[in-house]
Coordinates of C-alpha atoms (C1' of nucleotides) in Angstrom, one line a residue:
Chain A
M1 CA 76.2 132.1 81.6
A2 CA 77.6 131.8 85.1
L3 CA 79.2 134.8 86.7
G4 CA 82.9 135.2 87.1
R5 CA 85.9 133.8 85.3
P6 CA 85.1 130.5 83.7
R7 CA 86.9 127.4 84.8
A8 CA 89.8 126.6 82.5
F9 CA 89.7 122.8 82.9
D10 CA 87.0 120.2 82.6
T11 CA 86.2 118.8 86.0
E12 CA 85.1 115.4 84.7
E13 CA 88.3 115.0 82.7
A14 CA 90.3 116.1 85.7
L15 CA 88.4 113.6 87.9
G16 CA 89.3 110.9 85.5
K17 CA 93.0 111.7 85.8
A18 CA 92.7 111.7 89.6
L19 CA 91.1 108.3 89.5
V20 CA 94.0 106.9 87.6
V21 CA 96.4 108.2 90.2
F22 CA 94.4 106.8 93.0
Q23 CA 94.2 103.5 91.3
R24 CA 97.9 103.3 90.9
K25 CA 99.0 104.7 94.3
G26 CA 96.1 104.3 96.6
Y27 CA 94.6 107.0 98.8
E28 CA 97.5 107.6 101.1
G29 CA 100.1 107.1 98.5
S30 CA 98.7 109.8 96.2
S31 CA 99.9 113.2 97.1
I32 CA 98.2 116.5 96.2
A33 CA 101.3 117.4 94.2
E34 CA 101.0 114.3 92.1
L35 CA 97.3 114.6 91.7
T36 CA 97.4 118.2 90.6
E37 CA 100.2 117.5 88.2
A38 CA 98.2 114.6 86.6
M39 CA 95.1 116.8 86.5
G40 CA 97.0 119.7 85.0
I41 CA 95.8 122.2 87.6
N42 CA 97.2 123.9 90.7
P43 CA 96.2 123.0 94.3
P44 CA 93.7 126.0 94.8
S45 CA 91.8 124.8 91.7
L46 CA 91.6 121.3 93.0
Y47 CA 90.3 122.5 96.4
A48 CA 87.9 124.9 94.8
A49 CA 86.4 122.3 92.5
F50 CA 86.5 119.2 94.8
G51 CA 86.8 120.4 98.4
S52 CA 89.5 118.3 99.7
K53 CA 91.6 115.2 99.0
E54 CA 89.1 113.0 100.7
E55 CA 86.2 114.5 98.8
L56 CA 88.1 114.1 95.5
F57 CA 88.7 110.5 96.3
R58 CA 85.0 109.9 97.1
K59 CA 84.0 111.5 93.8
A60 CA 86.6 109.3 91.9
L61 CA 85.3 106.3 93.8
A62 CA 81.7 107.1 92.8
R63 CA 82.7 107.1 89.2
Y64 CA 84.7 103.9 89.6
V65 CA 81.8 102.2 91.3
G66 CA 79.5 103.4 88.6
I67 CA 81.6 101.7 86.0
R68 CA 81.7 98.5 87.9
K69 CA 77.9 98.6 88.4
D70 CA 77.3 98.8 84.7
F71 CA 79.0 95.6 84.0
S72 CA 77.8 94.0 87.3
R73 CA 74.2 94.5 86.3
D74 CA 74.7 92.7 83.1
A75 CA 76.3 89.8 84.9
L76 CA 73.6 89.6 87.5
D77 CA 71.0 89.5 84.7
A78 CA 72.3 86.2 83.4
P79 CA 69.7 83.4 83.5
T80 CA 71.5 80.9 85.8
A81 CA 73.6 81.3 88.9
R82 CA 76.4 79.6 87.2
E83 CA 76.4 82.0 84.4
V84 CA 76.1 84.9 86.7
V85 CA 79.2 83.9 88.6
E86 CA 81.2 83.2 85.5
R87 CA 80.3 86.5 83.9
L88 CA 81.1 88.3 87.2
L89 CA 84.5 86.6 87.5
R90 CA 85.5 86.9 83.8
G91 CA 84.4 90.5 83.7
T92 CA 86.4 91.2 86.9
A93 CA 89.5 89.4 85.5
D94 CA 89.3 91.6 82.4
Q95 CA 88.7 94.8 84.3
L96 CA 91.5 94.1 86.7
T97 CA 93.9 93.8 83.8
D98 CA 92.5 96.5 81.6
P99 CA 95.6 97.9 79.8
Q100 CA 93.9 101.3 79.8
S101 CA 94.1 101.7 83.6
P102 CA 96.5 100.6 86.4
P103 CA 96.1 96.9 87.3
G104 CA 93.9 96.1 90.3
C105 CA 90.8 97.3 92.0
L106 CA 90.3 100.6 93.7
L107 CA 88.0 99.0 96.3
V108 CA 90.8 96.7 97.4
Q109 CA 93.9 98.8 96.8
G110 CA 92.5 102.2 97.6
A111 CA 93.1 101.9 101.4
L112 CA 93.4 98.3 102.7
S113 CA 95.4 99.4 105.6
C114 CA 96.4 102.9 106.4
G115 CA 97.1 105.6 109.0
D116 CA 94.4 107.1 111.2
A117 CA 93.8 110.0 108.7
A118 CA 92.6 107.5 106.0
E119 CA 90.4 105.4 108.3
P120 CA 87.1 106.8 106.9
I121 CA 88.2 106.0 103.4
K122 CA 89.2 102.5 104.5
K123 CA 85.7 101.9 106.0
E124 CA 84.0 103.3 102.9
L125 CA 85.9 100.9 100.7
C126 CA 85.0 98.1 103.0
L127 CA 81.3 99.0 102.7
R128 CA 81.5 99.0 99.0
R129 CA 83.1 95.6 98.9
V130 CA 80.4 94.2 101.1
A131 CA 77.7 95.8 98.9
E132 CA 79.0 93.9 95.9
E133 CA 78.9 90.7 97.9
V134 CA 75.4 91.4 99.1
A135 CA 74.2 92.0 95.6
L136 CA 75.5 88.6 94.5
R137 CA 73.9 87.0 97.6
H138 CA 70.5 88.4 96.7
R139 CA 70.9 87.0 93.2
L140 CA 71.8 83.6 94.5
E141 CA 68.7 83.7 96.8
R142 CA 66.7 84.3 93.7
A143 CA 68.3 81.3 92.1
I144 CA 67.1 79.2 95.0
E145 CA 63.6 80.5 94.6
E146 CA 63.8 79.6 90.9
G147 CA 65.0 76.1 91.6
D148 CA 68.3 76.9 90.0
L149 CA 70.2 76.1 93.2
P150 CA 69.3 73.5 95.9
K151 CA 67.4 74.9 98.8
T152 CA 70.1 73.8 101.2
T153 CA 72.7 75.9 99.5
D154 CA 74.6 78.2 101.9
V155 CA 74.1 81.3 99.7
A156 CA 75.9 83.7 102.2
G157 CA 79.0 81.4 102.2
L158 CA 78.8 81.0 98.4
A159 CA 78.5 84.7 97.8
R160 CA 81.4 85.4 100.2
Y161 CA 83.4 82.7 98.4
I162 CA 83.0 84.4 95.0
A163 CA 83.7 87.9 96.5
T164 CA 86.8 86.4 98.1
V165 CA 88.0 85.1 94.7
S166 CA 87.3 88.5 93.2
Q167 CA 89.2 90.3 95.8
G168 CA 92.0 87.8 95.7
M169 CA 92.3 88.4 91.9
A170 CA 92.6 92.1 92.7
V171 CA 95.7 91.3 94.8
Q172 CA 97.0 89.0 92.1
A173 CA 96.5 91.8 89.5
A174 CA 98.3 94.2 91.7
G175 CA 101.2 91.8 91.6
T176 CA 102.5 90.0 88.6
A177 CA 99.4 88.1 87.4
T178 CA 98.4 88.5 83.7
R179 CA 94.9 88.4 82.3
A180 CA 95.4 84.8 81.2
D181 CA 96.5 84.0 84.7
L182 CA 93.3 85.3 86.2
H183 CA 91.2 83.5 83.7
A184 CA 93.0 80.3 84.7
V185 CA 91.8 81.0 88.2
V186 CA 88.3 81.5 87.0
D187 CA 88.6 78.1 85.2
A188 CA 89.4 76.5 88.5
V189 CA 86.5 78.1 90.2
M190 CA 84.0 77.1 87.4
R191 CA 85.3 73.5 87.4
G192 CA 84.2 73.2 91.0
W193 CA 81.0 75.1 90.7
P194 CA 78.9 74.8 92.7
G195 CA 80.4 72.0 94.6
Chain B
M1 CA 130.2 91.8 128.6
A2 CA 130.0 94.2 125.7
L3 CA 131.5 97.6 126.0
G4 CA 129.5 100.7 126.5
R5 CA 126.1 101.4 128.0
P6 CA 123.9 98.3 127.7
R7 CA 120.7 98.4 125.7
A8 CA 117.7 99.2 127.9
F9 CA 115.2 97.3 125.8
D10 CA 114.9 93.8 124.2
T11 CA 115.2 94.1 120.4
E12 CA 113.2 91.0 119.7
E13 CA 110.4 92.2 121.9
A14 CA 110.5 95.6 120.3
L15 CA 110.4 94.0 116.9
G16 CA 107.3 92.1 117.9
K17 CA 105.6 95.4 118.9
A18 CA 106.6 97.0 115.6
L19 CA 105.3 94.0 113.7
V20 CA 101.9 94.5 115.3
V21 CA 101.8 98.2 114.2
F22 CA 102.8 97.3 110.7
Q23 CA 100.1 94.6 110.5
R24 CA 97.5 97.1 111.6
K25 CA 98.5 100.2 109.6
G26 CA 100.6 98.9 106.8
Y27 CA 104.1 100.2 105.9
E28 CA 103.2 103.7 104.8
G29 CA 100.5 104.1 107.4
S30 CA 102.9 103.4 110.3
S31 CA 104.8 106.5 111.4
I32 CA 108.0 106.5 113.3
A33 CA 106.2 108.3 116.1
E34 CA 103.6 105.5 116.4
L35 CA 106.3 102.7 116.1
T36 CA 108.5 104.2 118.7
E37 CA 105.6 104.6 121.1
A38 CA 104.5 101.0 120.7
M39 CA 108.1 99.8 121.0
G40 CA 108.6 101.9 124.1
I41 CA 111.8 103.6 122.8
N42 CA 112.8 106.9 121.2
P43 CA 113.7 107.4 117.5
P44 CA 117.5 107.3 118.0
S45 CA 117.2 103.9 119.7
L46 CA 115.1 102.6 116.8
Y47 CA 117.6 103.8 114.2
A48 CA 120.6 102.6 116.2
A49 CA 119.1 99.1 116.6
F50 CA 117.3 98.6 113.2
G51 CA 118.8 101.1 110.8
S52 CA 115.8 102.7 109.2
K53 CA 112.0 102.3 108.9
E54 CA 112.5 100.2 105.8
E55 CA 115.0 97.9 107.5
L56 CA 112.7 97.6 110.5
F57 CA 109.9 96.6 108.3
R58 CA 112.0 94.0 106.5
K59 CA 113.0 92.5 109.9
A60 CA 109.4 92.4 111.0
L61 CA 108.5 90.8 107.7
A62 CA 111.2 88.2 108.1
R63 CA 109.7 87.2 111.5
Y64 CA 106.2 87.2 110.0
V65 CA 107.2 85.0 107.1
G66 CA 109.0 82.7 109.5
I67 CA 105.8 82.1 111.5
R68 CA 103.9 81.5 108.3
K69 CA 106.5 79.0 107.0
D70 CA 106.2 77.0 110.2
F71 CA 102.6 76.2 109.7
S72 CA 102.9 76.1 105.9
R73 CA 105.5 73.3 106.2
D74 CA 103.1 71.2 108.2
A75 CA 100.3 71.8 105.7
L76 CA 102.5 70.9 102.7
D77 CA 103.5 67.7 104.5
A78 CA 100.0 66.4 104.3
P79 CA 99.6 63.1 102.4
T80 CA 97.2 64.2 99.7
A81 CA 96.8 67.4 97.6
R82 CA 93.3 67.8 98.9
E83 CA 94.5 67.7 102.5
V84 CA 97.4 70.0 101.8
V85 CA 95.0 72.6 100.4
E86 CA 92.5 72.3 103.2
R87 CA 95.1 72.6 105.8
L88 CA 96.6 75.6 104.1
L89 CA 93.3 77.4 103.8
R90 CA 92.0 76.5 107.3
G91 CA 95.3 77.5 108.8
T92 CA 95.3 80.7 106.9
A93 CA 91.7 81.4 108.0
D94 CA 92.7 80.9 111.6
Q95 CA 95.8 83.0 111.3
L96 CA 94.0 85.9 109.5
T97 CA 91.5 86.1 112.4
D98 CA 93.9 85.4 115.3
P99 CA 92.6 87.6 118.1
Q100 CA 96.1 88.1 119.3
S101 CA 97.1 90.2 116.3
P102 CA 95.5 92.6 113.9
P103 CA 93.2 90.9 111.3
G104 CA 94.7 90.3 107.9
C105 CA 98.0 89.4 106.3
L106 CA 101.1 91.5 106.3
L107 CA 102.0 90.2 102.8
V108 CA 98.8 91.7 101.4
Q109 CA 98.1 94.7 103.6
G110 CA 101.7 95.8 104.2
A111 CA 101.9 97.8 101.0
L112 CA 99.4 96.7 98.2
S113 CA 99.5 100.1 96.6
C114 CA 101.7 103.0 97.8
G115 CA 103.7 106.1 97.0
D116 CA 107.1 105.9 95.3
A117 CA 109.0 105.7 98.6
A118 CA 107.4 102.4 99.5
E119 CA 107.8 100.8 96.1
P120 CA 110.6 98.5 97.1
I121 CA 108.5 97.2 100.0
K122 CA 105.6 96.7 97.7
K123 CA 107.8 94.6 95.4
E124 CA 109.2 92.6 98.2
L125 CA 105.8 91.7 99.5
C126 CA 104.7 90.7 96.0
L127 CA 107.7 88.4 95.8
R128 CA 106.8 86.8 99.1
R129 CA 103.3 86.1 97.9
V130 CA 104.5 84.5 94.7
A131 CA 106.9 82.4 96.8
E132 CA 104.0 80.9 98.7
E133 CA 102.2 80.2 95.5
V134 CA 105.3 78.5 94.0
A135 CA 105.7 76.3 97.1
L136 CA 102.2 75.1 96.7
R137 CA 102.7 74.5 92.9
H138 CA 105.7 72.3 93.6
R139 CA 103.7 70.3 96.1
L140 CA 100.9 69.8 93.5
E141 CA 103.5 68.7 90.9
R142 CA 104.6 66.1 93.4
A143 CA 101.0 65.1 93.8
I144 CA 100.8 64.4 90.0
E145 CA 104.0 62.3 90.2
E146 CA 102.4 60.3 93.0
G147 CA 99.3 59.8 91.0
D148 CA 97.3 61.8 93.5
L149 CA 96.2 64.2 90.8
P150 CA 95.5 63.6 87.1
K151 CA 98.4 64.2 84.8
T152 CA 96.4 66.7 82.9
T153 CA 95.9 69.0 85.9
D154 CA 96.8 72.6 85.4
V155 CA 98.9 72.8 88.5
A156 CA 100.0 76.4 87.9
G157 CA 96.4 77.5 87.6
L158 CA 95.3 75.4 90.6
A159 CA 98.1 76.8 92.8
R160 CA 97.3 80.3 91.7
Y161 CA 93.6 79.7 92.4
I162 CA 94.4 78.6 96.0
A163 CA 96.8 81.6 96.4
T164 CA 94.0 83.8 95.1
V165 CA 91.5 82.5 97.7
S166 CA 94.1 82.9 100.4
Q167 CA 94.8 86.5 99.4
G168 CA 91.1 87.2 99.0
M169 CA 90.5 85.9 102.6
A170 CA 93.1 88.4 103.7
V171 CA 91.1 91.2 102.2
Q172 CA 87.9 89.8 103.8
A173 CA 89.7 89.6 107.2
A174 CA 90.8 93.2 106.8
G175 CA 87.1 94.1 106.4
T176 CA 84.3 92.6 108.4
A177 CA 84.7 88.9 107.9
T178 CA 84.8 86.6 111.0
R179 CA 86.7 83.4 111.4
A180 CA 83.5 81.5 110.8
D181 CA 82.9 83.5 107.6
L182 CA 86.3 82.5 106.3
H183 CA 85.8 78.8 107.1
A184 CA 82.6 79.0 105.2
V185 CA 84.6 80.2 102.2
V186 CA 87.0 77.2 102.7
D187 CA 83.9 75.0 102.8
A188 CA 82.9 76.3 99.4
V189 CA 86.4 75.7 98.0
M190 CA 86.6 72.2 99.3
R191 CA 83.2 71.2 98.0
G192 CA 84.5 72.0 94.5
W193 CA 87.9 70.5 94.9
P194 CA 89.6 69.8 92.5
G195 CA 86.9 70.4 89.9
Chain C
dT1 C1' 139.1 107.1 139.9
dG2 C1' 139.2 108.3 135.2
dA3 C1' 139.3 107.1 130.2
dC4 C1' 136.6 104.8 126.8
dT5 C1' 132.5 103.0 124.5
dT6 C1' 127.7 102.7 123.6
dT7 C1' 122.8 104.0 124.6
dT8 C1' 120.0 107.1 126.3
dT9 C1' 117.1 111.5 126.3
dT10 C1' 116.2 116.0 124.3
dA11 C1' 115.7 119.0 120.8
dT12 C1' 115.8 119.5 116.0
dT13 C1' 116.7 119.0 111.0
dG14 C1' 115.2 119.5 106.0
dA15 C1' 111.5 117.6 103.3
dT16 C1' 107.0 116.8 102.3
dC17 C1' 102.3 116.6 103.7
dG18 C1' 97.4 118.7 102.9
dA19 C1' 95.5 123.0 102.6
dT20 C1' 95.2 128.4 101.8
dA21 C1' 96.1 133.7 101.6
dA22 C1' 96.9 137.1 98.5
dA23 C1' 97.2 139.0 94.2
dT24 C1' 96.2 138.7 89.3
dA25 C1' 93.3 137.5 85.3
dA26 C1' 89.0 136.6 82.9
dT27 C1' 84.4 136.6 82.5
dG28 C1' 79.2 138.8 82.8
dT29 C1' 76.6 142.8 84.3
dT30 C1' 75.5 147.6 84.7
Chain D
dA1 C1' 84.1 151.9 81.1
dA2 C1' 83.6 150.5 86.0
dC3 C1' 82.0 146.9 89.0
dA4 C1' 81.0 142.2 90.8
dT5 C1' 82.2 137.5 90.8
dT6 C1' 84.9 133.6 90.1
dA7 C1' 89.2 131.1 88.7
dT8 C1' 93.8 131.5 88.1
dT9 C1' 98.8 131.7 89.6
dT10 C1' 102.3 132.3 93.0
dA11 C1' 104.0 131.7 97.3
dT12 C1' 103.4 129.9 101.6
dC13 C1' 101.1 128.1 105.8
dG14 C1' 101.5 124.9 110.2
dA15 C1' 101.8 120.0 110.9
dT16 C1' 103.9 115.9 110.3
dC17 C1' 107.1 112.9 107.9
dA18 C1' 111.6 110.1 108.4
dA19 C1' 115.9 110.7 110.3
dT20 C1' 119.9 113.0 113.5
dA21 C1' 123.0 116.2 116.2
dA22 C1' 124.4 117.0 120.7
dA23 C1' 124.8 116.0 125.3
dA24 C1' 123.9 113.4 129.4
dA25 C1' 123.9 108.6 131.3
dA26 C1' 125.4 103.9 132.2
dG27 C1' 128.2 100.4 131.6
dT28 C1' 133.5 98.1 131.1
dC29 C1' 138.3 98.4 131.6
dA30 C1' 142.9 100.3 133.0

DNA sequence: TGACTTTTTTATTGATCGATAAATAATGTT
DNA sequence: AACATTATTTATCGATCAATAAAAAAGTCA
């Protein structure tokens, strides 16, 4: 066994509690006091286990992204571009309004605009959002190769369009929109697909 | 003339400077120190003229909403629902990427998620976003009455869909999207309209 | 000129921010 | 049992937050 006094809390469980706080309050809006209270530990335990507030957020973000990737992979595996998009949007609508966690998306609400201190986090979140858009674009390019979409399709624009709807739904969920509201949005998107 | 020492700065001009800071940093991310520096005044002058940070933000918000309403009225006056939507989205794309002001939308970036202290501002911004969606919905209802849209159209869902795209574009603009990128998104929306 | 009013500058206020120092407690090792 | 190591609790650090107290400055009016 490891030397010294054993840790009295489960780091993975504490990380999960921190993630919930970050989802609800964002990076800047979450104070160490609130995080430690939710995690059931004192500040020195937080810093010993996670390094800093920023490192804690990055670890919470990694977990969040992992969850999203699990469902995103399934969606991208769908046989047609249309089905890929619908699965992505329906899954996002469900996740954004999951009653088990605060409404909205950490990639959007985590730090959309912020003070100078949170700038690195803001950029990190922006990169993650772009990464999701790029993943979809690659899938749409494959669809063109497979003859599923016309060769003349503007895949970059189309991928950005879907990413935009996804991020807009995050804003909606952060407000007053319900799960049914978001699925009505997806209905509107699918009626027009692909134009 | 008014009694006492005259004010050495123009309140409207100072409010404009404050608005720019709030657009770039959001409500929580904007400190009094940064605001006063941008406004060219000292804290006591800010509090004497505007009351508090929250009141200052609300006044800046009122101006921002006023600007948006000017262009929104023009868009809603378009003869067809299709043209209304395209004007709204094109105008939003342009405004979000106006080189004269920070990219993005104050209604989205001002306080999407925040600490307890900013909660009233978050709710106010949410109400303003809903108000824009409602205005569009009423216009789409008129379009049904005029036979411009089928009677079976889900106007609430359609209005929310357009609001979602608009808000998603705000997130895109806050990231790396250019004006051309956003117009490509609008292209995708219009290709599918109305489904 | 001097009283009156309001804004200015200067210097702080108490509260809260993220982060830690110091002392105590709990384990494994010798 | 005594030591080494790590985590805990308690108390607090300096910095920054929004907001002000106090005094000097700039104007009107008698």
